[in-house]
Amino acid sequence: MNFLHSLGEGVDERTVQRDIRTIENELDYVIERKGSHPNRWYEIVEEPEEKTLVSRYLEHAGLAEMLQKEAAYGKKDRKAVFLDDTQITHGLEHISSILSAIRSTRKLEIEHQKFGADATTRKVSPLFLKQFKHRWYLTAREEQTGNVKSFGLDRILRVIVLNDAFKFRKEDDHDAMFSHVIGLYDNEEEPQQIRFWSEMNHAGYLRSVKIHHSQTEIGELDGGIVFEVDVVPNYEFFQQMLMMEAKVKILSPESVIDRMRGMLSGIQNLYQP
C-alpha cells in the first residue's frame, strides 16, 4: 500500500481488497495479505494450472503503468525510461470485427494489399490474431487455396464479416502451428534441424536469449559453441542469423547454407563499387 501511495495513487484498502476478490473469483488465483500496517502487501500463493491472457496481463500491468508514467512525466532533463515509438497502428480498427468473426466462427472477406502490389479480395476463415515486432497479423485459412497465411493488419484495407460459417480444424491450434516457427507462420516449408556455430563471446547471449524454444547446445567447436534448432527456415530465421553478422555461421543442412550464401551474395553485389 505504501508503494501505491508513493506513486501518487489514492487507493484505499477496501478498493484493493475488492479488486483482489474479483481476481480470485474470475481467474482462480489465491491471494493472501502479508505483513502488518503500515508495511502491508499482498502475495499470490496459488496460481491456476494454465494462465490466461488476462492473468498474464495482470502480472505486467503494474510494471507497465509505472514505466509509462516515468516515460511521460519523468524529469524532462533526466528521464530514466524511454519507450519504443515504432508501433504500427494502421489497421487496428479491424480488430473488433476480426475478433467477432473468430468467436462466432464466421468467414471474412478481406481486401489486402501487399507492398508494391495491387489490392486483392480474399475469402478467409480467421483463426487468431498475433503480434510480432510491433505489428498485428491475422492468421487465416484462405478458402481458394486452403493454405494458412498471415496478413498484416496495416495492409488490410477492408474487412467484411460474412454469414458463412467455418469449423476449426485440429491442426488450427496455435501452439501446434507455431511450435517450429520463428515469427510468422508459413505452411509452405517443413521444419528442419539446423545447426549453427557461434563465437564464444556471443554464445552467452544465445544461452540467455534463445532464437527459438527448441534451441539446444551441442558442444564446442573451433573456439565457439554449436547450437541446434528445429525450425522452418523462413524469412524470420534468416533475419535472426543476419542480425548476428559474423558472430554466427550456419553449419547444416546444406540447403539452408545455400540459401544464406545466395542472400549474402546479393547483399555483396549491392555494395560493389
Short mmCIF file of C-alpha atoms in Angstrom, two decimals:
data_model
loop_
_atom_site.label_atom_id
_atom_site.label_comp_id
_atom_site.label_asym_id
_atom_site.label_seq_id
_atom_site.Cartn_x
_atom_site.Cartn_y
_atom_site.Cartn_z
CA MET A 1 0.00 0.00 0.00
CA ASN A 2 2.85 2.37 0.82
CA PHE A 3 4.27 1.71 -2.65
CA LEU A 4 0.99 2.71 -4.31
CA HIS A 5 0.82 5.90 -2.27
CA SER A 6 4.45 6.69 -3.15
CA LEU A 7 3.37 6.68 -6.81
CA GLY A 8 0.70 9.24 -6.02
CA GLU A 9 -2.15 6.74 -6.22
CA GLY A 10 -5.06 7.49 -3.87
CA VAL A 11 -6.09 3.86 -3.33
CA ASP A 12 -7.80 2.76 -0.14
CA GLU A 13 -7.61 -0.72 1.39
CA ARG A 14 -11.23 -1.60 0.66
CA THR A 15 -10.78 -0.90 -3.05
CA VAL A 16 -7.70 -3.13 -3.18
CA GLN A 17 -9.48 -5.95 -1.32
CA ARG A 18 -12.48 -5.73 -3.66
CA ASP A 19 -10.21 -5.94 -6.72
CA ILE A 20 -8.34 -8.89 -5.22
CA ARG A 21 -11.60 -10.78 -4.61
CA THR A 22 -12.52 -10.17 -8.26
CA ILE A 23 -9.17 -11.56 -9.43
CA GLU A 24 -9.57 -14.63 -7.22
CA ASN A 25 -13.13 -15.31 -8.39
CA GLU A 26 -12.58 -14.67 -12.08
CA LEU A 27 -9.06 -16.06 -12.59
CA ASP A 28 -8.74 -18.79 -9.91
CA TYR A 29 -5.84 -17.15 -8.05
CA VAL A 30 -5.40 -17.41 -4.28
CA ILE A 31 -4.01 -14.17 -2.84
CA GLU A 32 -3.04 -13.63 0.81
CA ARG A 33 -2.35 -10.46 2.77
CA LYS A 34 1.13 -10.35 4.32
CA GLY A 35 2.85 -8.14 6.87
CA SER A 36 1.27 -5.60 9.18
CA HIS A 37 0.35 -1.94 9.00
CA PRO A 38 1.89 0.22 7.62
CA ASN A 39 4.09 -2.23 5.65
CA ARG A 40 1.35 -4.50 4.34
CA TRP A 41 1.42 -6.27 0.99
CA TYR A 42 -0.45 -8.95 -0.97
CA GLU A 43 1.11 -12.11 -2.36
CA ILE A 44 -0.09 -14.73 -4.87
CA VAL A 45 0.18 -18.10 -3.10
CA GLU A 46 -1.63 -20.28 -5.65
CA GLU A 47 -1.96 -19.88 -9.41
CA PRO A 48 -4.27 -21.56 -11.93
CA GLU A 49 -2.78 -24.50 -13.83
CA GLU A 50 -2.95 -22.65 -17.13
CA LYS A 51 -2.54 -18.89 -17.08
CA THR A 52 -4.99 -16.96 -19.21
CA LEU A 53 -4.18 -13.99 -21.38
CA VAL A 54 -5.81 -11.77 -18.76
CA SER A 55 -3.78 -13.20 -15.90
CA ARG A 56 -0.53 -12.75 -17.83
CA TYR A 57 -1.58 -9.17 -18.45
CA LEU A 58 -2.17 -8.63 -14.73
CA GLU A 59 1.36 -9.80 -13.96
CA HIS A 60 2.82 -6.99 -16.03
CA ALA A 61 0.16 -4.28 -15.71
CA GLY A 62 1.69 -2.64 -12.64
CA LEU A 63 5.17 -2.59 -14.15
CA ALA A 64 3.88 -1.28 -17.50
CA GLU A 65 1.94 1.51 -15.79
CA MET A 66 4.96 2.54 -13.75
CA LEU A 67 7.21 2.63 -16.84
CA GLN A 68 4.65 4.59 -18.87
CA LYS A 69 4.29 7.18 -16.12
CA GLU A 70 8.04 7.62 -15.88
CA ALA A 71 8.35 7.93 -19.67
CA ALA A 72 5.56 10.53 -19.80
CA TYR A 73 6.09 12.52 -16.61
CA GLY A 74 9.68 11.86 -15.53
CA LYS A 75 12.11 14.75 -15.20
CA LYS A 76 12.47 16.27 -18.65
CA ASP A 77 16.19 16.85 -18.24
CA ARG A 78 16.87 13.36 -16.86
CA LYS A 79 14.29 10.76 -17.87
CA ALA A 80 15.02 7.20 -16.79
CA VAL A 81 12.72 5.38 -19.22
CA PHE A 82 12.29 5.70 -22.98
CA LEU A 83 9.61 3.68 -24.81
CA ASP A 84 9.79 2.47 -28.42
CA ASP A 85 7.81 4.79 -30.69
CA THR A 86 7.73 2.48 -33.73
CA GLN A 87 4.37 0.87 -33.00
CA ILE A 88 2.24 0.49 -36.14
CA THR A 89 -1.39 1.41 -35.52
CA HIS A 90 -2.78 1.24 -39.08
CA GLY A 91 -5.41 -1.47 -39.36
CA LEU A 92 -6.15 -1.76 -35.64
CA GLU A 93 -9.68 -0.58 -36.38
CA HIS A 94 -10.31 -4.04 -37.88
CA ILE A 95 -9.56 -5.93 -34.64
CA SER A 96 -13.12 -5.74 -33.30
CA SER A 97 -14.65 -7.20 -36.49
CA ILE A 98 -11.98 -9.90 -36.74
CA LEU A 99 -12.43 -10.98 -33.11
CA SER A 100 -16.18 -11.10 -33.59
CA ALA A 101 -15.73 -13.37 -36.61
CA ILE A 102 -13.32 -15.66 -34.75
CA ARG A 103 -15.66 -16.02 -31.77
CA SER A 104 -18.71 -16.69 -33.96
CA THR A 105 -16.71 -18.86 -36.46
CA ARG A 106 -17.75 -16.68 -39.39
CA LYS A 107 -15.71 -16.26 -42.54
CA LEU A 108 -14.28 -12.91 -43.57
CA GLU A 109 -13.92 -11.12 -46.84
CA ILE A 110 -10.78 -9.00 -46.69
CA GLU A 111 -9.22 -6.58 -49.13
CA HIS A 112 -5.48 -6.98 -48.75
CA GLN A 113 -2.68 -5.06 -50.43
CA LYS A 114 0.92 -6.22 -50.35
CA PHE A 115 3.65 -3.61 -50.59
CA GLY A 116 4.17 -2.69 -54.23
CA ALA A 117 1.19 -4.69 -55.49
CA ASP A 118 -2.48 -4.15 -56.33
CA ALA A 119 -5.12 -4.89 -53.72
CA THR A 120 -6.80 -8.30 -53.86
CA THR A 121 -10.04 -9.54 -52.29
CA ARG A 122 -9.86 -12.83 -50.42
CA LYS A 123 -12.32 -15.02 -48.54
CA VAL A 124 -10.74 -16.48 -45.41
CA SER A 125 -11.50 -18.37 -42.20
CA PRO A 126 -9.96 -16.27 -39.38
CA LEU A 127 -8.04 -18.37 -36.84
CA PHE A 128 -6.38 -15.89 -34.48
CA LEU A 129 -4.61 -12.55 -34.14
CA LYS A 130 -0.89 -12.43 -33.41
CA GLN A 131 1.52 -9.60 -32.61
CA PHE A 132 5.08 -9.77 -33.90
CA LYS A 133 7.69 -6.99 -33.96
CA HIS A 134 5.32 -4.05 -33.40
CA ARG A 135 2.77 -5.26 -35.99
CA TRP A 136 -0.51 -7.14 -35.66
CA TYR A 137 -1.29 -10.02 -38.01
CA LEU A 138 -4.39 -12.03 -38.86
CA THR A 139 -3.61 -15.72 -39.27
CA ALA A 140 -6.31 -17.17 -41.52
CA ARG A 141 -7.00 -20.05 -43.89
CA GLU A 142 -7.61 -18.97 -47.48
CA GLU A 143 -10.72 -20.51 -48.98
CA GLN A 144 -9.31 -20.66 -52.52
CA THR A 145 -6.04 -22.46 -51.71
CA GLY A 146 -6.71 -23.97 -48.27
CA ASN A 147 -3.36 -22.58 -47.10
CA VAL A 148 -2.86 -20.77 -43.82
CA LYS A 149 -1.31 -17.31 -44.20
CA SER A 150 -0.51 -14.28 -42.08
CA PHE A 151 -1.92 -10.91 -43.14
CA GLY A 152 -0.56 -7.69 -41.63
CA LEU A 153 -3.48 -5.63 -40.33
CA ASP A 154 -1.79 -2.48 -41.62
CA ARG A 155 -2.09 -3.95 -45.15
CA ILE A 156 -5.80 -4.84 -44.82
CA LEU A 157 -7.95 -2.13 -46.41
CA ARG A 158 -11.40 -3.55 -45.71
CA VAL A 159 -12.99 -6.29 -43.59
CA ILE A 160 -16.50 -7.75 -44.00
CA VAL A 161 -17.87 -10.40 -41.63
CA LEU A 162 -19.82 -12.90 -43.73
CA ASN A 163 -22.73 -15.14 -42.77
CA ASP A 164 -20.80 -18.21 -43.95
CA ALA A 165 -19.67 -20.35 -41.01
CA PHE A 166 -16.45 -22.38 -40.76
CA LYS A 167 -15.14 -25.07 -38.43
CA PHE A 168 -11.80 -25.01 -36.68
CA ARG A 169 -9.62 -27.94 -37.67
CA LYS A 170 -7.45 -29.90 -35.26
CA GLU A 171 -4.33 -28.54 -36.96
CA ASP A 172 -5.50 -24.94 -36.43
CA ASP A 173 -4.22 -24.99 -32.84
CA HIS A 174 -1.88 -22.02 -32.34
CA ASP A 175 0.76 -23.81 -30.25
CA ALA A 176 1.00 -26.75 -32.64
CA MET A 177 1.05 -24.48 -35.66
CA PHE A 178 3.87 -22.28 -34.32
CA SER A 179 5.90 -24.94 -32.47
CA HIS A 180 8.57 -24.94 -35.22
CA VAL A 181 8.20 -21.34 -36.38
CA ILE A 182 10.14 -18.18 -35.63
CA GLY A 183 7.90 -15.17 -36.18
CA LEU A 184 5.09 -15.67 -38.71
CA TYR A 185 3.50 -18.92 -39.81
CA ASP A 186 4.43 -20.37 -43.20
CA ASN A 187 3.00 -23.77 -44.14
CA GLU A 188 4.87 -23.94 -47.44
CA GLU A 189 8.02 -25.39 -45.81
CA GLU A 190 8.76 -28.22 -43.40
CA PRO A 191 10.83 -27.74 -40.23
CA GLN A 192 14.47 -28.80 -40.35
CA GLN A 193 17.16 -29.49 -37.78
CA ILE A 194 19.55 -26.61 -38.32
CA ARG A 195 22.94 -26.39 -36.64
CA PHE A 196 24.87 -23.17 -36.34
CA TRP A 197 28.16 -22.10 -34.78
CA SER A 198 28.54 -19.09 -32.51
CA GLU A 199 31.72 -17.40 -31.40
CA MET A 200 32.34 -17.94 -27.70
CA ASN A 201 31.69 -14.35 -26.61
CA HIS A 202 28.25 -14.36 -28.29
CA ALA A 203 27.26 -17.81 -27.03
CA GLY A 204 26.41 -16.40 -23.60
CA TYR A 205 23.82 -14.12 -25.17
CA LEU A 206 22.30 -17.02 -27.14
CA ARG A 207 22.07 -19.10 -23.97
CA SER A 208 20.07 -16.37 -22.23
CA VAL A 209 18.01 -15.24 -25.27
CA LYS A 210 17.31 -18.28 -27.44
CA ILE A 211 16.28 -17.68 -31.05
CA HIS A 212 13.65 -20.46 -30.59
CA HIS A 213 12.42 -22.63 -27.73
CA SER A 214 13.80 -25.76 -29.46
CA GLN A 215 17.37 -24.43 -29.27
CA THR A 216 19.83 -26.85 -27.68
CA GLU A 217 23.57 -26.69 -27.12
CA ILE A 218 25.53 -29.42 -28.93
CA GLY A 219 29.11 -28.71 -27.85
CA GLU A 220 32.30 -26.77 -28.53
CA LEU A 221 33.87 -26.38 -31.97
CA ASP A 222 36.73 -24.19 -33.27
CA GLY A 223 36.74 -21.95 -30.21
CA GLY A 224 32.98 -21.47 -30.24
CA ILE A 225 29.70 -23.23 -29.42
CA VAL A 226 27.42 -25.24 -31.73
CA PHE A 227 23.65 -24.86 -31.27
CA GLU A 228 20.76 -26.70 -32.93
CA VAL A 229 17.19 -25.58 -33.61
CA ASP A 230 14.25 -27.48 -35.10
CA VAL A 231 12.53 -24.78 -37.16
CA VAL A 232 11.14 -23.81 -40.53
CA PRO A 233 13.92 -21.87 -42.34
CA ASN A 234 11.64 -18.93 -43.06
CA TYR A 235 12.38 -15.24 -43.57
CA GLU A 236 12.44 -14.54 -39.83
CA PHE A 237 15.01 -17.31 -39.22
CA PHE A 238 17.43 -15.86 -41.76
CA GLN A 239 16.75 -12.39 -40.39
CA GLN A 240 17.88 -13.62 -36.95
CA MET A 241 21.06 -15.07 -38.44
CA LEU A 242 21.89 -11.93 -40.41
CA MET A 243 21.35 -9.71 -37.37
CA MET A 244 24.19 -11.54 -35.61
CA GLU A 245 26.56 -10.76 -38.50
CA ALA A 246 29.86 -12.69 -38.40
CA LYS A 247 29.24 -13.90 -34.84
CA VAL A 248 27.38 -16.98 -36.16
CA LYS A 249 27.68 -19.42 -39.06
CA ILE A 250 25.16 -22.00 -40.29
CA LEU A 251 26.73 -25.47 -40.35
CA SER A 252 23.91 -27.66 -41.70
CA PRO A 253 21.86 -28.65 -43.65
CA GLU A 254 23.45 -27.74 -46.97
CA SER A 255 20.14 -26.46 -48.43
CA VAL A 256 19.89 -23.80 -45.71
CA ILE A 257 23.58 -22.88 -46.17
CA ASP A 258 22.98 -22.41 -49.91
CA ARG A 259 20.08 -20.03 -49.25
CA MET A 260 22.23 -18.00 -46.86
CA ARG A 261 25.04 -17.87 -49.44
CA GLY A 262 22.55 -16.54 -52.00
CA MET A 263 21.39 -13.80 -49.62
CA LEU A 264 24.95 -12.77 -48.74
CA SER A 265 25.94 -12.76 -52.43
CA GLY A 266 23.02 -10.46 -53.23
CA ILE A 267 23.98 -8.11 -50.37
CA GLN A 268 27.60 -8.08 -51.50
CA ASN A 269 26.56 -7.19 -55.07
CA LEU A 270 24.69 -4.17 -53.77
CA TYR A 271 27.92 -2.77 -52.33
CA GLN A 272 30.17 -3.39 -55.31
CA PRO A 273 31.98 -0.14 -56.27
#
